[in-house]
Amino acid sequence: MKAYLLTLIANPDLEEALVDWLLRYEARYGFTSSRVDGHSSRLEGLSLAEQVAGRRRLVRFQMCVDEQELAFLLERLKLDFANSGIQYWVAPVIASGLVE
């Protein structure tokens, strides 16, 4: 079975809503979250403080899922968070496991 790494990048004000959403729909595999800084030459949507600092605070979620779960999550994400500005990308997972 093929596995994929789904990454979501969102504004921090969506963090709790996304945690609740992922706990509802992604409980089978689990996920990780972290606060990250986004960097871009595009300034639209950035506060003056973010423009001066040269970065924007964001939150990242990552989860390893199978093909069926991936399709389901992306479909639900687009419905439940329409126009939210959440960015996502998908990468194939070559290997995964648990070190014991």
mmCIF file of C-alpha atoms in Angstrom:
data_model
loop_
_atom_site.group_PDB
_atom_site.id
_atom_site.type_symbol
_atom_site.label_atom_id
_atom_site.label_comp_id
_atom_site.label_asym_id
_atom_site.label_seq_id
_atom_site.Cartn_x
_atom_site.Cartn_y
_atom_site.Cartn_z
ATOM 1 C CA MET A 1 0.000 0.000 0.000
ATOM 2 C CA LYS A 2 1.392 3.413 -0.979
ATOM 3 C CA ALA A 3 1.878 6.004 1.750
ATOM 4 C CA TYR A 4 1.940 9.781 1.431
ATOM 5 C CA LEU A 5 3.086 12.632 3.633
ATOM 6 C CA LEU A 6 0.401 15.309 3.758
ATOM 7 C CA THR A 7 1.603 18.702 4.971
ATOM 8 C CA LEU A 8 -0.750 21.556 5.857
ATOM 9 C CA ILE A 9 0.443 25.129 6.460
ATOM 10 C CA ALA A 10 -2.022 27.546 8.067
ATOM 11 C CA ASN A 11 -2.319 30.791 9.970
ATOM 12 C CA PRO A 12 -2.008 30.327 13.748
ATOM 13 C CA ASP A 13 -5.601 31.449 14.283
ATOM 14 C CA LEU A 14 -6.697 28.200 12.579
ATOM 15 C CA GLU A 15 -4.542 25.954 14.786
ATOM 16 C CA GLU A 16 -7.202 24.853 17.292
ATOM 17 C CA ALA A 17 -9.831 24.349 14.594
ATOM 18 C CA LEU A 18 -7.400 22.217 12.577
ATOM 19 C CA VAL A 19 -6.366 20.177 15.632
ATOM 20 C CA ASP A 20 -10.031 19.439 16.375
ATOM 21 C CA TRP A 21 -10.700 18.657 12.709
ATOM 22 C CA LEU A 22 -7.709 16.319 12.426
ATOM 23 C CA LEU A 23 -8.593 14.549 15.675
ATOM 24 C CA ARG A 24 -12.019 13.934 14.174
ATOM 25 C CA TYR A 25 -10.912 12.773 10.720
ATOM 26 C CA GLU A 26 -7.307 11.641 11.116
ATOM 27 C CA ALA A 27 -7.377 9.734 14.418
ATOM 28 C CA ARG A 28 -6.320 6.444 12.804
ATOM 29 C CA TYR A 29 -2.766 7.512 11.947
ATOM 30 C CA GLY A 30 -2.151 10.540 14.161
ATOM 31 C CA PHE A 31 -0.357 13.721 13.156
ATOM 32 C CA THR A 32 2.295 16.171 14.272
ATOM 33 C CA SER A 33 2.100 19.935 14.519
ATOM 34 C CA SER A 34 4.688 22.650 14.911
ATOM 35 C CA ARG A 35 4.985 26.395 14.740
ATOM 36 C CA VAL A 36 7.051 27.574 11.794
ATOM 37 C CA ASP A 37 8.108 30.829 10.160
ATOM 38 C CA GLY A 38 7.114 31.504 6.568
ATOM 39 C CA HIS A 39 9.337 33.634 4.335
ATOM 40 C CA SER A 40 8.315 35.184 1.020
ATOM 41 C CA SER A 41 8.936 38.248 -1.109
ATOM 42 C CA ARG A 42 5.155 38.673 -1.427
ATOM 43 C CA LEU A 43 3.990 41.266 1.090
ATOM 44 C CA GLU A 44 0.214 41.214 0.641
ATOM 45 C CA GLY A 45 -1.582 40.068 3.763
ATOM 46 C CA LEU A 46 1.425 40.672 6.016
ATOM 47 C CA SER A 47 1.236 43.016 8.979
ATOM 48 C CA LEU A 48 3.765 45.826 9.234
ATOM 49 C CA ALA A 49 5.569 43.905 12.001
ATOM 50 C CA GLU A 50 5.765 40.803 9.771
ATOM 51 C CA GLN A 51 7.109 42.873 6.889
ATOM 52 C CA VAL A 52 9.815 44.372 9.120
ATOM 53 C CA ALA A 53 10.719 40.975 10.633
ATOM 54 C CA GLY A 54 10.804 39.334 7.205
ATOM 55 C CA ARG A 55 8.740 36.388 8.370
ATOM 56 C CA ARG A 56 5.223 35.302 9.156
ATOM 57 C CA ARG A 57 4.270 32.965 11.984
ATOM 58 C CA LEU A 58 2.467 29.857 10.727
ATOM 59 C CA VAL A 59 1.518 26.403 11.961
ATOM 60 C CA ARG A 60 2.411 23.162 10.160
ATOM 61 C CA PHE A 61 0.634 19.820 10.407
ATOM 62 C CA GLN A 62 2.063 16.620 8.964
ATOM 63 C CA MET A 63 0.622 13.142 8.712
ATOM 64 C CA CYS A 64 1.476 9.933 6.894
ATOM 65 C CA VAL A 65 -1.620 8.474 5.209
ATOM 66 C CA ASP A 66 -2.595 5.936 2.587
ATOM 67 C CA GLU A 67 -4.038 6.894 -0.802
ATOM 68 C CA GLN A 68 -7.686 6.481 0.209
ATOM 69 C CA GLU A 69 -7.253 8.520 3.399
ATOM 70 C CA LEU A 70 -5.389 11.208 1.455
ATOM 71 C CA ALA A 71 -8.234 11.649 -1.029
ATOM 72 C CA PHE A 72 -10.788 11.780 1.793
ATOM 73 C CA LEU A 73 -8.813 14.329 3.842
ATOM 74 C CA LEU A 74 -8.211 16.655 0.894
ATOM 75 C CA GLU A 75 -11.870 16.532 -0.106
ATOM 76 C CA ARG A 76 -13.018 17.301 3.465
ATOM 77 C CA LEU A 77 -10.358 19.994 3.899
ATOM 78 C CA LYS A 78 -11.549 21.830 0.793
ATOM 79 C CA LEU A 79 -15.156 21.656 2.017
ATOM 80 C CA ASP A 80 -14.627 22.437 5.698
ATOM 81 C CA PHE A 81 -11.936 25.121 5.279
ATOM 82 C CA ALA A 82 -12.942 26.720 1.971
ATOM 83 C CA ASN A 83 -11.274 30.114 1.390
ATOM 84 C CA SER A 84 -9.129 29.729 4.531
ATOM 85 C CA GLY A 85 -5.803 30.095 2.746
ATOM 86 C CA ILE A 86 -4.494 26.761 4.035
ATOM 87 C CA GLN A 87 -1.644 25.579 1.845
ATOM 88 C CA TYR A 88 -0.992 21.871 1.402
ATOM 89 C CA TRP A 89 1.367 19.561 -0.384
ATOM 90 C CA VAL A 90 1.689 15.827 -0.781
ATOM 91 C CA ALA A 91 4.901 13.806 -1.052
ATOM 92 C CA PRO A 92 5.367 10.057 -1.470
ATOM 93 C CA VAL A 93 6.767 8.226 1.553
ATOM 94 C CA ILE A 94 9.595 5.900 0.546
ATOM 95 C CA ALA A 95 9.843 4.216 3.939
ATOM 96 C CA SER A 96 8.427 4.579 7.429
ATOM 97 C CA GLY A 97 8.475 2.595 10.615
ATOM 98 C CA LEU A 98 9.070 2.557 14.329
ATOM 99 C CA VAL A 99 12.537 2.185 15.804
ATOM 100 C CA GLU A 100 12.322 -0.240 18.726
#
